[in-house]
Amino acid sequence: MNFYILTLFPDMVMQGLNTSIIGRASEKGLLHIEAINIRDYTKDKHKKVDDYPYGGGAGMLMQAQPVYDAWKSVVDRVGYQPRCVYLTPQGSVFHQTQAKSLAQEKDLILLCGHYEGIDERVLEEIVTDYVSIGDYVLTGGELPAMVLVDAISRMVPGVLTNDESGCTESLEGNLLEYPQYSRPEEWNGKKVPAILLSGDHAKVDAWRRQQSILRTAERRPDLLEKAQLTEKERIQIQKNLQEN
Ligand code: 6GU
């Protein structure tokens, strides 16, 4: 899959994406991640890419022309208009289902804003999706773009090894992951739950399922409403909530 990230800070984005699993997948040729410097497309003789907003107000806006020309350079190269995601706190909040769906694309353009935003007219021309990564404000779209590339890439076939793909399920059933333990059997006076050492796979599975449900009830009750639970499991949650 090919990612084209339109940004004023190409180094920031590339530095964050050349390591670990995403870096390995890029080396293998499963991913192509490219940052395009919007400043390279300005026609201003001082390489300026921003200006004051009409009507006044705080801060500067990124101007339409360099953003459009940076986008057009990608479109001309790939020969069609791929989906173009603008990272903005005004977008719909990114979710695992969207990561999965965007992983089906061959090419994806990610547009990172800075300053107070981007001239609305170019957004109307090029943006297909407005995406936020949560209800808080960041200084720019670069970190959100990196979040999207990571979340989407791990859904691209081959990016995760078999060992790694186990953790794909965590949010899909709307249940959080159960707690996990590795060696030693006792650390800092704390023992690994005995059932995990029992070798009884059915019991281990049942325990993990129960832990997932309890953890979700405690930490993300909003998710639990969407989870597929048996009647028995729902009753168990009620019992636990009453006990605590
Ligand atoms: Cl996508 N951009 C910015 N600037 N801030 C954000 C965000 C995006 N998502 C949450 N906060």
PDB file of N, CA and C and ligand atoms in Angstrom, residues 86-89 131-141 144, ligand 1:
ATOM      1  N   TYR A  86      -7.964  14.468   5.304  1.00  0.00           N
ATOM      2  CA  TYR A  86      -7.458  15.657   6.004  1.00  0.00           C
ATOM      3  C   TYR A  86      -7.550  15.409   7.499  1.00  0.00           C
ATOM      4  N   LEU A  87      -6.391  15.505   8.183  1.00  0.00           N
ATOM      5  CA  LEU A  87      -6.346  15.286   9.623  1.00  0.00           C
ATOM      6  C   LEU A  87      -6.746  16.574  10.325  1.00  0.00           C
ATOM      7  N   THR A  88      -7.856  16.544  11.035  1.00  0.00           N
ATOM      8  CA  THR A  88      -8.371  17.743  11.677  1.00  0.00           C
ATOM      9  C   THR A  88      -9.238  17.372  12.869  1.00  0.00           C
ATOM     10  N   PRO A  89      -9.141  18.161  13.970  1.00  0.00           N
ATOM     11  CA  PRO A  89     -10.029  17.879  15.101  1.00  0.00           C
ATOM     12  C   PRO A  89     -11.506  18.031  14.734  1.00  0.00           C
ATOM     13  N   VAL A 131     -10.800  13.421   9.217  1.00  0.00           N
ATOM     14  CA  VAL A 131     -10.575  12.485  10.314  1.00  0.00           C
ATOM     15  C   VAL A 131      -9.854  13.158  11.482  1.00  0.00           C
ATOM     16  N   SER A 132     -10.361  12.913  12.681  1.00  0.00           N
ATOM     17  CA  SER A 132      -9.746  13.352  13.940  1.00  0.00           C
ATOM     18  C   SER A 132      -9.253  12.110  14.679  1.00  0.00           C
ATOM     19  N   ILE A 133      -8.277  12.251  15.568  1.00  0.00           N
ATOM     20  CA  ILE A 133      -7.894  11.079  16.369  1.00  0.00           C
ATOM     21  C   ILE A 133      -8.380  11.189  17.806  1.00  0.00           C
ATOM     22  N   GLY A 134      -9.241  12.133  18.103  1.00  0.00           N
ATOM     23  CA  GLY A 134      -9.803  12.207  19.449  1.00  0.00           C
ATOM     24  C   GLY A 134     -10.106  13.644  19.823  1.00  0.00           C
ATOM     25  N   ASP A 135     -10.815  13.810  20.909  1.00  0.00           N
ATOM     26  CA  ASP A 135     -11.288  15.141  21.277  1.00  0.00           C
ATOM     27  C   ASP A 135     -10.304  15.901  22.151  1.00  0.00           C
ATOM     28  N   TYR A 136      -9.234  16.329  21.519  1.00  0.00           N
ATOM     29  CA  TYR A 136      -8.223  17.189  22.130  1.00  0.00           C
ATOM     30  C   TYR A 136      -7.544  17.868  20.959  1.00  0.00           C
ATOM     31  N   VAL A 137      -6.840  18.966  21.210  1.00  0.00           N
ATOM     32  CA  VAL A 137      -6.270  19.716  20.095  1.00  0.00           C
ATOM     33  C   VAL A 137      -4.755  19.572  20.061  1.00  0.00           C
ATOM     34  N   LEU A 138      -4.229  19.223  18.893  1.00  0.00           N
ATOM     35  CA  LEU A 138      -2.786  19.111  18.681  1.00  0.00           C
ATOM     36  C   LEU A 138      -2.312  20.294  17.849  1.00  0.00           C
ATOM     37  N   THR A 139      -0.984  20.444  17.752  1.00  0.00           N
ATOM     38  CA  THR A 139      -0.445  21.600  17.023  1.00  0.00           C
ATOM     39  C   THR A 139      -0.456  21.382  15.515  1.00  0.00           C
ATOM     40  N   GLY A 140      -0.622  20.139  15.079  1.00  0.00           N
ATOM     41  CA  GLY A 140      -0.635  19.880  13.646  1.00  0.00           C
ATOM     42  C   GLY A 140      -1.105  18.473  13.348  1.00  0.00           C
ATOM     43  N   GLY A 141      -1.263  18.178  12.075  1.00  0.00           N
ATOM     44  CA  GLY A 141      -1.797  16.879  11.669  1.00  0.00           C
ATOM     45  C   GLY A 141      -0.755  15.779  11.532  1.00  0.00           C
ATOM     46  N   PRO A 144      -1.270  12.790  14.113  1.00  0.00           N
ATOM     47  CA  PRO A 144      -2.438  12.025  13.671  1.00  0.00           C
ATOM     48  C   PRO A 144      -2.183  11.238  12.381  1.00  0.00           C
TER      49      PRO A 144
HETATM   50 CL1  6GU B   1      -6.379  15.041  13.237  1.00  0.00          CL
HETATM   51  N1  6GU B   1      -5.364  17.309  14.152  1.00  0.00           N
HETATM   52  C1  6GU B   1      -5.120  18.186  15.131  1.00  0.00           C
HETATM   53  N2  6GU B   1      -4.447  19.307  14.845  1.00  0.00           N
HETATM   54  N3  6GU B   1      -5.519  18.012  16.366  1.00  0.00           N
HETATM   55  C2  6GU B   1      -6.196  16.900  16.625  1.00  0.00           C
HETATM   56  C3  6GU B   1      -6.476  15.929  15.666  1.00  0.00           C
HETATM   57  C4  6GU B   1      -6.058  16.185  14.412  1.00  0.00           C
HETATM   58  N4  6GU B   1      -7.163  14.935  16.238  1.00  0.00           N
HETATM   59  C5  6GU B   1      -7.293  15.271  17.502  1.00  0.00           C
HETATM   60  N5  6GU B   1      -6.715  16.453  17.746  1.00  0.00           N
END
